[in-house]
GROMACS .gro file of C-alpha atoms in nm:
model
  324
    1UNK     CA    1  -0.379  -3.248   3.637
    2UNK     CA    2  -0.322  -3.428   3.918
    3UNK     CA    3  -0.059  -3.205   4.200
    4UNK     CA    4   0.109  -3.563   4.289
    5UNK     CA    5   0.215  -3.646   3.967
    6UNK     CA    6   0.400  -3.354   3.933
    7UNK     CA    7   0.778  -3.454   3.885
    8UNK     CA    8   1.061  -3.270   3.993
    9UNK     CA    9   1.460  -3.250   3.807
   10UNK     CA   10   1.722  -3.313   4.054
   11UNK     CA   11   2.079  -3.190   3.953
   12UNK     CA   12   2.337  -3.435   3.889
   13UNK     CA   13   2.700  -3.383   3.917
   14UNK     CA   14   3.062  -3.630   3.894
   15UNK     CA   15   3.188  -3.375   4.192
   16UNK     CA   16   3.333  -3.569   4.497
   17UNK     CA   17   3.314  -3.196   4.700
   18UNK     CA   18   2.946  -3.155   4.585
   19UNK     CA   19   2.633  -3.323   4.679
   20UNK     CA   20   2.419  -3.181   4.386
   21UNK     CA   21   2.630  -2.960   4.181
   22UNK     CA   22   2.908  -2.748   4.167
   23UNK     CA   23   2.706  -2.424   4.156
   24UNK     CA   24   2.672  -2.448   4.478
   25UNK     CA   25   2.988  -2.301   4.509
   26UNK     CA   26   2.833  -1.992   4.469
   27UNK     CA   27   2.583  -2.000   4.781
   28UNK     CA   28   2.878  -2.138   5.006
   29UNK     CA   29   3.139  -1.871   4.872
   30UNK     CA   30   2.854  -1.658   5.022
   31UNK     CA   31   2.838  -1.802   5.354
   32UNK     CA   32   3.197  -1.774   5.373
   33UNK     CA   33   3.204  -1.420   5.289
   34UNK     CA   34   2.939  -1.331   5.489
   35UNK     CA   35   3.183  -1.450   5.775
   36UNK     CA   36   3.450  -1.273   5.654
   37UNK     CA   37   3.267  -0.953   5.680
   38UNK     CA   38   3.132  -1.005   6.048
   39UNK     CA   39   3.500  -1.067   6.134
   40UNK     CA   40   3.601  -0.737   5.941
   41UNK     CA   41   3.350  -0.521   6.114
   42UNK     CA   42   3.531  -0.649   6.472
   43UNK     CA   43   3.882  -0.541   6.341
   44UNK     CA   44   3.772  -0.278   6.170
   45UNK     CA   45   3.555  -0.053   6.440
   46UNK     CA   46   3.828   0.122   6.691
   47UNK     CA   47   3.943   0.278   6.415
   48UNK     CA   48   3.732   0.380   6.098
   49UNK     CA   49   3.466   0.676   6.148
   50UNK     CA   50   3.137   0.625   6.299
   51UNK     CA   51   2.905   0.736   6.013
   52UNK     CA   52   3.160   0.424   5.781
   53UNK     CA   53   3.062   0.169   6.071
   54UNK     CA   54   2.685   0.241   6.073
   55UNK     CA   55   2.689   0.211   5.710
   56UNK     CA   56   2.854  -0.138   5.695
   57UNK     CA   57   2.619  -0.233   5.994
   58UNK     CA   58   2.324  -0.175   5.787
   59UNK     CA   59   2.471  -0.398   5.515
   60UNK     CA   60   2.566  -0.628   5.785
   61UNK     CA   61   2.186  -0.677   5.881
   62UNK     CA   62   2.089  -0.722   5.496
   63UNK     CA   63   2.295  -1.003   5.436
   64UNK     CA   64   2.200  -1.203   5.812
   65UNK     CA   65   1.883  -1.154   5.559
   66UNK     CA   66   2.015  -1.289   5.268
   67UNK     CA   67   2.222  -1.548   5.439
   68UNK     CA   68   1.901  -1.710   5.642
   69UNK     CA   69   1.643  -1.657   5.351
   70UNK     CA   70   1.906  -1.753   5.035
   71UNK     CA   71   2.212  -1.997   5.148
   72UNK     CA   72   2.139  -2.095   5.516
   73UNK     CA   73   1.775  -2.190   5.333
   74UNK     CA   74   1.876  -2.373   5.055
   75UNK     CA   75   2.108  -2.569   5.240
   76UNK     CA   76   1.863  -2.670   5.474
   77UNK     CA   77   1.675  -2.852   5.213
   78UNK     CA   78   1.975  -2.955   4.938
   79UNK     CA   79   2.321  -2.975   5.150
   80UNK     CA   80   2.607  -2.897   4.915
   81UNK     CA   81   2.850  -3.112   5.021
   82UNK     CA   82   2.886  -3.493   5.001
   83UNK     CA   83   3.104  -3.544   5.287
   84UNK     CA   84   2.868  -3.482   5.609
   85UNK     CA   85   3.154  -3.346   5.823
   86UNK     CA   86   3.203  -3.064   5.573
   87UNK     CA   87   2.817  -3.030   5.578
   88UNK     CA   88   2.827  -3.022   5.960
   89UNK     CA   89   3.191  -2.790   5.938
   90UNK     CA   90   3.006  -2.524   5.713
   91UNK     CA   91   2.650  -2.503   5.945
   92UNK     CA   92   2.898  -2.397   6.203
   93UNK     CA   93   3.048  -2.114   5.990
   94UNK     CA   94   2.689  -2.019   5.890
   95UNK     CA   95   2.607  -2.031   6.306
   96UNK     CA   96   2.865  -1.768   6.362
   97UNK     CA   97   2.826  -1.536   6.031
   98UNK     CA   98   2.385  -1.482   6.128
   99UNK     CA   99   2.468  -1.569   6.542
  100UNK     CA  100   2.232  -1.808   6.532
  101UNK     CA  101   2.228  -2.249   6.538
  102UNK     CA  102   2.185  -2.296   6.180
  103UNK     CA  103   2.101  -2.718   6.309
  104UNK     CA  104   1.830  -2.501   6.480
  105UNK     CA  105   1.718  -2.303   6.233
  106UNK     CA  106   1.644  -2.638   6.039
  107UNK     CA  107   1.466  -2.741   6.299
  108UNK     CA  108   1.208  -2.450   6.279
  109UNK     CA  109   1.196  -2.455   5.905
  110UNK     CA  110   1.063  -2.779   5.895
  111UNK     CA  111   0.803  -2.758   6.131
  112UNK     CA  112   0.735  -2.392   5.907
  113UNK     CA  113   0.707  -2.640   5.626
  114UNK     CA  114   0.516  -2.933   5.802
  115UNK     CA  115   0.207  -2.625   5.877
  116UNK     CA  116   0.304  -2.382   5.592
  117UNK     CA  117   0.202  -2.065   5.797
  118UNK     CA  118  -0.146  -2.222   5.865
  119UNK     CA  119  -0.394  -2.061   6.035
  120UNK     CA  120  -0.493  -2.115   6.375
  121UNK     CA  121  -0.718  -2.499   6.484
  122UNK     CA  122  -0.936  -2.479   6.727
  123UNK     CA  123  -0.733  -2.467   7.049
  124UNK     CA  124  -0.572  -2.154   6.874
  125UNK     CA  125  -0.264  -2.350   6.790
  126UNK     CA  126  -0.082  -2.358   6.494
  127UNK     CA  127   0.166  -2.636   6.309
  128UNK     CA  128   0.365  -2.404   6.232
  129UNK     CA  129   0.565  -2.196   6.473
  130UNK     CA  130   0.641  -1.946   6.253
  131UNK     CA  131   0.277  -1.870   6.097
  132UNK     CA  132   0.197  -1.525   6.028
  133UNK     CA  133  -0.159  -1.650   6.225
  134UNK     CA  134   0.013  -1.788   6.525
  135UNK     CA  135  -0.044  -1.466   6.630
  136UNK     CA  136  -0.343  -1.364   6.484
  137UNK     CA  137  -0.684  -1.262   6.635
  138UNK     CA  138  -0.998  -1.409   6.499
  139UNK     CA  139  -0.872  -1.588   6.213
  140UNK     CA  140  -0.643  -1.313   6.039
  141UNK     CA  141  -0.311  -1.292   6.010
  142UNK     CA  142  -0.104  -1.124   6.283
  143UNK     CA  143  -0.022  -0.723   6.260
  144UNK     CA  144   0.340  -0.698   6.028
  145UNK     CA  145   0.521  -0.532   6.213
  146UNK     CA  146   0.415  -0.691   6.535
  147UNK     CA  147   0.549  -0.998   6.371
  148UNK     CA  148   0.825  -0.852   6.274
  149UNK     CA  149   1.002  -0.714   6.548
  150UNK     CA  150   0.868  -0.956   6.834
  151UNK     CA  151   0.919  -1.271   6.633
  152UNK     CA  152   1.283  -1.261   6.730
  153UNK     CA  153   1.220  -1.324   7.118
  154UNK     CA  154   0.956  -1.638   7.021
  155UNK     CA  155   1.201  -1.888   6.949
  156UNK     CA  156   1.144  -2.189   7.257
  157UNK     CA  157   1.503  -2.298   7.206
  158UNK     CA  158   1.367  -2.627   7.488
  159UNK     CA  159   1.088  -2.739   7.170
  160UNK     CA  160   1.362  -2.720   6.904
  161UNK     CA  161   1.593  -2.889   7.093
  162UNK     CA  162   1.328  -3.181   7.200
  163UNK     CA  163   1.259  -3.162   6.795
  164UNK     CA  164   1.594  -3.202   6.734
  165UNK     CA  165   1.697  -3.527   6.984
  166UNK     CA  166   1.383  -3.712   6.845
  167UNK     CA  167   1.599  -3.729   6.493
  168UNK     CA  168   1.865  -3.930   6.690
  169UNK     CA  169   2.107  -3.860   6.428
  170UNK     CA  170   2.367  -3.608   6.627
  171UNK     CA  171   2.189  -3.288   6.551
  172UNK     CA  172   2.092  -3.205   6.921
  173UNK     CA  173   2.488  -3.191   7.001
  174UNK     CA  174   2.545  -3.008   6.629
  175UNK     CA  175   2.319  -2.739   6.738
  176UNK     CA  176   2.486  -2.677   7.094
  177UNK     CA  177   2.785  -2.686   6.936
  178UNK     CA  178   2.672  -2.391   6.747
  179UNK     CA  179   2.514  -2.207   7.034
  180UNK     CA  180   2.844  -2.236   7.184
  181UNK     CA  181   3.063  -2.135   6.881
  182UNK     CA  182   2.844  -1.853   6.830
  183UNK     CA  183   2.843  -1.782   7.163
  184UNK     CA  184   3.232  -1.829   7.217
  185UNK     CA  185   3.280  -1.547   6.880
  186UNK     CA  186   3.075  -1.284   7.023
  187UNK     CA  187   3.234  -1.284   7.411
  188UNK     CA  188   3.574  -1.283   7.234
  189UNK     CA  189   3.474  -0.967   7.022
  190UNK     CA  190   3.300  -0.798   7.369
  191UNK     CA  191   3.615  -0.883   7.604
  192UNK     CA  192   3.933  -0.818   7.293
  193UNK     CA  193   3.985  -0.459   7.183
  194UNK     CA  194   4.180  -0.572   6.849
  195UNK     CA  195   4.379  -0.227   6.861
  196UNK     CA  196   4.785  -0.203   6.922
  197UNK     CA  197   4.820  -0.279   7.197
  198UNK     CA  198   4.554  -0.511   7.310
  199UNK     CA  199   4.271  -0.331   7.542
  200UNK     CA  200   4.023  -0.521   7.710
  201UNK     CA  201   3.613  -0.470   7.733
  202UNK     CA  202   3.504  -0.412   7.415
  203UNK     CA  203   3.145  -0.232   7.548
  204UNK     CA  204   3.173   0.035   7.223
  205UNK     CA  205   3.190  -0.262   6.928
  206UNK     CA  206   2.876  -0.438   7.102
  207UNK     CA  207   2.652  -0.160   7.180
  208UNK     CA  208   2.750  -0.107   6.799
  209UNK     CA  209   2.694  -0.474   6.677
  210UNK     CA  210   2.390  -0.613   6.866
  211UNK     CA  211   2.142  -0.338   6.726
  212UNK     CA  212   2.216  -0.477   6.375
  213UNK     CA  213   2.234  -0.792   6.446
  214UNK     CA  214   1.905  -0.762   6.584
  215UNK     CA  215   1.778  -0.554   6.287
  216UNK     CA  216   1.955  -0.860   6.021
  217UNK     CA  217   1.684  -1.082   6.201
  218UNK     CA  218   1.400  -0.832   6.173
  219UNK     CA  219   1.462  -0.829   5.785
  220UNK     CA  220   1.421  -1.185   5.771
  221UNK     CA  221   1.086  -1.227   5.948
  222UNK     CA  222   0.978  -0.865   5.758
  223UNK     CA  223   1.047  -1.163   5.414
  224UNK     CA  224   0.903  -1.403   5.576
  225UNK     CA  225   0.558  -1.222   5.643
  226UNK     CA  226   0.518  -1.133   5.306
  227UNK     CA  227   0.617  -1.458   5.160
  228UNK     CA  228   0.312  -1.611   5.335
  229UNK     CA  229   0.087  -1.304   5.340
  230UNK     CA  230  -0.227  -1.328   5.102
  231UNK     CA  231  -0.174  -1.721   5.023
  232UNK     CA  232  -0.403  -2.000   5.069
  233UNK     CA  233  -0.298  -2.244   5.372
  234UNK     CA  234  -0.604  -2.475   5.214
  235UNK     CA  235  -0.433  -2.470   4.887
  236UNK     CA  236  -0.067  -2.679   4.860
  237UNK     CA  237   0.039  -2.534   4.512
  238UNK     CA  238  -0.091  -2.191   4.699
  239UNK     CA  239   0.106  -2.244   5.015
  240UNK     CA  240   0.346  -1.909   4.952
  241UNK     CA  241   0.372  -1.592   4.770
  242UNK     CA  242   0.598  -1.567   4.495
  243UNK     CA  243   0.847  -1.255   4.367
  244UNK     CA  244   0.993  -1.301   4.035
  245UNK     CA  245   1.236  -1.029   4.042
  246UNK     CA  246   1.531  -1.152   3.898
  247UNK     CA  247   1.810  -0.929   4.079
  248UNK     CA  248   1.610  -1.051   4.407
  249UNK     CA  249   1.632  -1.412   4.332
  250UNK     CA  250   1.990  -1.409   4.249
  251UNK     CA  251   2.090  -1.239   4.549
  252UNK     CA  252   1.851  -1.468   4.748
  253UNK     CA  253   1.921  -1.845   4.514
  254UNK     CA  254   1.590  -1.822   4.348
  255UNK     CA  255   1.408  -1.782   4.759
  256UNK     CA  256   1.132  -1.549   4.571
  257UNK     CA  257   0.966  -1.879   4.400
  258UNK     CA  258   0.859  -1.878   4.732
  259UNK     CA  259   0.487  -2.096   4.635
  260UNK     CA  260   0.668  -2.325   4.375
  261UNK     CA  261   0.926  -2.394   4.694
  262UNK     CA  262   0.663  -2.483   4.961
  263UNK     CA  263   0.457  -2.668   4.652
  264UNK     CA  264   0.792  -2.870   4.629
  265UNK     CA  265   1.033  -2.808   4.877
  266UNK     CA  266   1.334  -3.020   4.714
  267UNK     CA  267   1.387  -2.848   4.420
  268UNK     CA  268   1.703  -2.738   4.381
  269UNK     CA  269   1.775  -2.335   4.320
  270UNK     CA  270   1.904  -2.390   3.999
  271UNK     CA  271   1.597  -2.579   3.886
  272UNK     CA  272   1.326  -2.330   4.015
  273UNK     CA  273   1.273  -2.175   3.662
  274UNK     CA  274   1.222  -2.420   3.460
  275UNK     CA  275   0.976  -2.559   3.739
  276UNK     CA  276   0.797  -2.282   3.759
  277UNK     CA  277   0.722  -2.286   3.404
  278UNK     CA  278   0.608  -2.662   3.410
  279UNK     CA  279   0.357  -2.578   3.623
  280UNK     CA  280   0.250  -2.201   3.556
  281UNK     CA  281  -0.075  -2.274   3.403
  282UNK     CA  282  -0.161  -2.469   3.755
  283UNK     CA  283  -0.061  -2.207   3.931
  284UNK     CA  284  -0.272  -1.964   3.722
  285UNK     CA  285  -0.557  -2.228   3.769
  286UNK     CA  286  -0.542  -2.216   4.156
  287UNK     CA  287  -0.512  -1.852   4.204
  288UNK     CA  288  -0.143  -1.859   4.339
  289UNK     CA  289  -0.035  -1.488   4.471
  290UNK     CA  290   0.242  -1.305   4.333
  291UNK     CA  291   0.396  -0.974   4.415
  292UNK     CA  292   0.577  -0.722   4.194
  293UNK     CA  293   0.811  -0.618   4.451
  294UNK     CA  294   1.102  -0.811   4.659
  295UNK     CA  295   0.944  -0.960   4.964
  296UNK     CA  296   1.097  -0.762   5.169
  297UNK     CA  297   0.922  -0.455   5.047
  298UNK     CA  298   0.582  -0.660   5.004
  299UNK     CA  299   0.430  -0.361   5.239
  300UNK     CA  300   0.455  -0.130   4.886
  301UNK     CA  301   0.262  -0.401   4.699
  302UNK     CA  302  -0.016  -0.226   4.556
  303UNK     CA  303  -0.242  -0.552   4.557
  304UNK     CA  304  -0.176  -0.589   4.937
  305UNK     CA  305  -0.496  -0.738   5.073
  306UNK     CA  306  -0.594  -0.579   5.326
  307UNK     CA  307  -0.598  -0.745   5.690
  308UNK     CA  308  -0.972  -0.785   5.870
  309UNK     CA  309  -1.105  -0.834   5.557
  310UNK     CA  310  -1.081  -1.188   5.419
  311UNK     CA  311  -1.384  -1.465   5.353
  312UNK     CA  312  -1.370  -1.714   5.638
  313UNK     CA  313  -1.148  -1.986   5.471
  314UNK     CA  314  -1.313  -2.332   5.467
  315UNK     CA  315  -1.224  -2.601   5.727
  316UNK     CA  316  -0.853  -2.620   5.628
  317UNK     CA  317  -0.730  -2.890   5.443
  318UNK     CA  318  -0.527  -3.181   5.629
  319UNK     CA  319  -0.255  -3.195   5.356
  320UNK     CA  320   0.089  -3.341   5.355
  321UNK     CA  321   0.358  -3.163   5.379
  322UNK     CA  322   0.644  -3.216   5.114
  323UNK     CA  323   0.927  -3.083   5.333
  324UNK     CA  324   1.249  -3.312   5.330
   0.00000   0.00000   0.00000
């Protein structure tokens, strides 16, 4: 069976709000919220106990998870809206909720998608800048937690940005836009003490916040290692790692069909299923990875292969990426 013949169902919908369907209400309601909770946490920190805060914080940091890897994600590759100023309105929401450019953050997921974590050519480079081998020494994939809690300083916001103004479509001035909405939140919360009356200097709420924040980041790249982790970069239908759990992949819009995703990038969440099935027997054909666990506890896997011991892969396949 030829892999380029393989056809993929796009949802249809009569919806003037929504681009592909009106599930994707569901996603968005979750950006929204997501919001909604970082603003909470401001208002509600001078005065609900310390040991409540750290608790929410900690939730806080698993859904800047959840956001990147399950809504900010899928709406990188299927927008949900029709109208592009909503589109543009709602990456600007999802900018503030993680404190990140989400027109960024689709800058670096398609380059992710243009390498697919590929290992390293022979200048030691890599396609993509978030490879798990970017980092690597000779020819294995980089130490976890290395990658996980260093990632977060690797962004080079000057490549994304010359990424972005070659689209010539707006998205350089979308993603400083961001920056600066982001940007403009967070000195509001650090200068406002929202207490009665006003105080001013709000050191306490940051030196609470930024840790988490921080951590919410962490999580994602701790995902995003074991997403990749034991795949086949030579392989396209092998490209990820896939979780089947199905609590996971409703929390995350179906993000664990991680290998059918970077097999075929456009399929919508609510078509991942009955994709997968259509091409199971491929996938069992090619050798395509799976985990038992949620990816982000892929370090309990107890299939993990371990690192410094792979075959040297053969010269790696020049394949072409699926991404948009």
């Amino acid at each position: 069976m030829k892999t380029d013949a393989i056809r993929i169902e796009r949802p249809r919908t009569s919806s003037k709000l929504f681009a592909h369907t009106r599930w994707d209400a569901i996603p968005a309601a979750a950006g929204l919220f997501h919001l909604a909770y970082l603003v909470a946490l401001y208002f509600l920190f001078p005065d609900t106990p310390l040991w409540v805060m750290l608790i929410l914080g900690f939730i806080y940091s698993l859904m800047v998870n959840a956001n990147i890897n399950g809504v900010g994600h899928n709406f990188i590759h299927n927008p949900f809206f029709r109208s592009q100023l909503l589109n543009r309105l709602f990456g600007i929401t999802q900018s503030i909720a993680c404190c990140f450019s989400q027109t960024m953050y689709d800058a670096v997921h398609m380059q992710h998608h243009k390498g697919n974590s590929d290992r390293q050519d022979e200048k030691g480079d890599t396609i993509d800048w978030l490879s798990i081998y970017r980092h690597g020494h000779d020819g294995e994939a980089e130490d976890p937690w290395s990658y996980v809690f260093l990632s977060f300083f690797r962004d080079d916001v000057g490549t994304i940005r010359k990424d972005l103004r070659k689209r010539k479509n707006g998205d350089d001035s979308w993603g400083n836009i961001e920056l600066a909405a982001f940007a403009t939140t967070l000195l509001v919360m650090a200068i406002i003490v929202p207490t009665n009356p006003i105080h001013f200097i709000n050191w306490r709420f940051m030196l609470y916040f930024l840790p988490f924040w921080y951590l919410g980041h962490c999580f994602s790249y701790l995902n995003g290692y074991y997403r990749h982790y034991g795949a086949n970069p030579e392989k396209p239908i092998a490209w990820g790692v896939s979780s089947y759990g199905r609590i996971y992949n409703w929390l995350f819009f179906y993000n664990g069909y991680h290998a059918e995703h970077h097999f075929r990038p456009k399929v919508h969440w609510t078509k991942m299923e009955k994709f997968r099935r259509g091409i199971e027997h491929l996938q069992k054909q090619e050798g395509v990875r799976t985990i038992k666990r949620a990816h982000m506890l892929g370090f309990l896997d107890p299939d993990l292969p371990k690192r410094g011991g792979r075959d040297r892969a053969p010269e790696r396949e020049k394949a072409t990426s699926l991404a948009r």
